[in-house]
Amino acid sequence: MVDDVAAEGAELVAAELRAALERGGAASLALSGGSTPLALYGKLVDADLDWARVHVFWGDERLVPPDDPESNYHAARESLLRHVPIPEANIHRVQTELDEVATVADYAEQLRAFAQADPDCSSSWPLFDVALLGLGADGHFASVFPGSEVECLVPVMAVDADYEGRPARRVTLTPLVFNAARHVVFLVTGGNKAAAVANALGPEQDPERFPAQRIQPEDGRVTWLLDSAAAAELE
Ligand code: 6PG
């Protein structure tokens, strides 16, 4: 069930971050929005981590103020970040109070600056140790929606979202960034996601209609953590 998946996800994330910390330097985590990961964030509070060296980013953000209940930053702060000793400087939120163009440019610069400090990274975005993703019932992840342009040349973009009445205007990382991650973890629960999961993992390849198929990390791994309801239509 959801709690079991959250517990497994928290253990996986903590293990990956600990492994990164043991390699030396910082550990980096891209957080997902939506409601599914909140239980995982709550369990991550108790993880034994050197938070002083953990850096968090967001896979996407709604263009609302940071204290808005619809803000992914707000949700992560309330469920995780305010409960752990993570330095403010390690919290790389999307600066949604700027105008949209400046918000995108600022986030891209935050990504570049962090990547530059990683001797193993030669791109303008981090090699996230873990990138957490949810999946919409329509098959979207982050704010990468069905029908959107498959080829992307930029790490960050502003998009219009039309999903469950959630805030329309978003900023999202693109597959360029997720596919550079060391480990992408999809966390998906609920029967309303079963068709989207089956399409994403099914034999029919159509990345335009099934955006999660765009997640093909060059060197990294992809793990799908599903409850039985979300996995119900898998062959
Ligand atoms: C967001 C997320 C989005 C989310 C899916 C699933 O900002 O809403 O980035 O991609 O992960 O819509 O949302 P739930 O976990 O709430 O079903």
PDB file of C-alpha atoms and ligand atoms in Angstrom, residues 32-37 60-62 72 133-136 140-143 163-164 166 170 187 192-193, ligand 1:
ATOM      1  CA  SER A  32       8.892  15.668  -6.986  1.00  0.00           C
ATOM      2  CA  GLY A  33       5.701  17.617  -6.552  1.00  0.00           C
ATOM      3  CA  GLY A  34       2.213  16.273  -6.107  1.00  0.00           C
ATOM      4  CA  SER A  35       0.791  14.361  -3.158  1.00  0.00           C
ATOM      5  CA  THR A  36       2.272  10.889  -3.632  1.00  0.00           C
ATOM      6  CA  PRO A  37       5.812  11.684  -2.408  1.00  0.00           C
ATOM      7  CA  ASP A  60       9.159  21.078 -11.295  1.00  0.00           C
ATOM      8  CA  GLU A  61       7.350  23.895  -9.540  1.00  0.00           C
ATOM      9  CA  ARG A  62       4.061  25.617  -9.895  1.00  0.00           C
ATOM     10  CA  ASN A  72       5.885  22.053  -4.357  1.00  0.00           C
ATOM     11  CA  LEU A 133       9.245  11.571 -10.065  1.00  0.00           C
ATOM     12  CA  GLY A 134       5.523  11.038  -9.796  1.00  0.00           C
ATOM     13  CA  LEU A 135       3.232  10.110 -12.654  1.00  0.00           C
ATOM     14  CA  GLY A 136      -0.024  11.764 -13.551  1.00  0.00           C
ATOM     15  CA  HIS A 140       2.907  13.165 -17.342  1.00  0.00           C
ATOM     16  CA  PHE A 141       5.894  13.365 -15.020  1.00  0.00           C
ATOM     17  CA  ALA A 142       7.196  16.580 -13.473  1.00  0.00           C
ATOM     18  CA  SER A 143       5.523  19.050 -15.843  1.00  0.00           C
ATOM     19  CA  TYR A 163      -4.192  18.584 -14.921  1.00  0.00           C
ATOM     20  CA  GLU A 164      -6.748  18.110 -12.176  1.00  0.00           C
ATOM     21  CA  ARG A 166      -3.761  22.352 -10.486  1.00  0.00           C
ATOM     22  CA  ARG A 170       4.783  25.659 -14.261  1.00  0.00           C
ATOM     23  CA  LEU A 187       6.810   6.696  -7.073  1.00  0.00           C
ATOM     24  CA  ASN A 192      -6.129   5.796 -11.316  1.00  0.00           C
ATOM     25  CA  LYS A 193      -2.491   5.574 -12.449  1.00  0.00           C
TER      26      LYS A 193
HETATM   27  C1  6PG B   1       3.241  18.269  -9.653  1.00  0.00           C
HETATM   28  C2  6PG B   1       4.109  17.075  -9.965  1.00  0.00           C
HETATM   29  C3  6PG B   1       3.387  16.155 -10.896  1.00  0.00           C
HETATM   30  C4  6PG B   1       2.923  15.007 -10.032  1.00  0.00           C
HETATM   31  C5  6PG B   1       1.906  14.175 -10.756  1.00  0.00           C
HETATM   32  C6  6PG B   1       1.338  13.118  -9.810  1.00  0.00           C
HETATM   33  O1  6PG B   1       3.783  19.375  -9.507  1.00  0.00           O
HETATM   34  O2  6PG B   1       2.033  18.048  -9.495  1.00  0.00           O
HETATM   35  O3  6PG B   1       5.315  17.396 -10.418  1.00  0.00           O
HETATM   36  O4  6PG B   1       4.148  15.663 -11.963  1.00  0.00           O
HETATM   37  O5  6PG B   1       4.050  14.204  -9.692  1.00  0.00           O
HETATM   38  O6  6PG B   1       0.866  15.030 -11.203  1.00  0.00           O
HETATM   39  O7  6PG B   1       0.719  13.827  -8.756  1.00  0.00           O
HETATM   40  P1  6PG B   1       0.125  13.019  -7.486  1.00  0.00           P
HETATM   41  O8  6PG B   1       1.302  12.379  -6.804  1.00  0.00           O
HETATM   42  O9  6PG B   1      -0.507  14.090  -6.647  1.00  0.00           O
HETATM   43  O10 6PG B   1      -0.839  12.012  -8.039  1.00  0.00           O
END
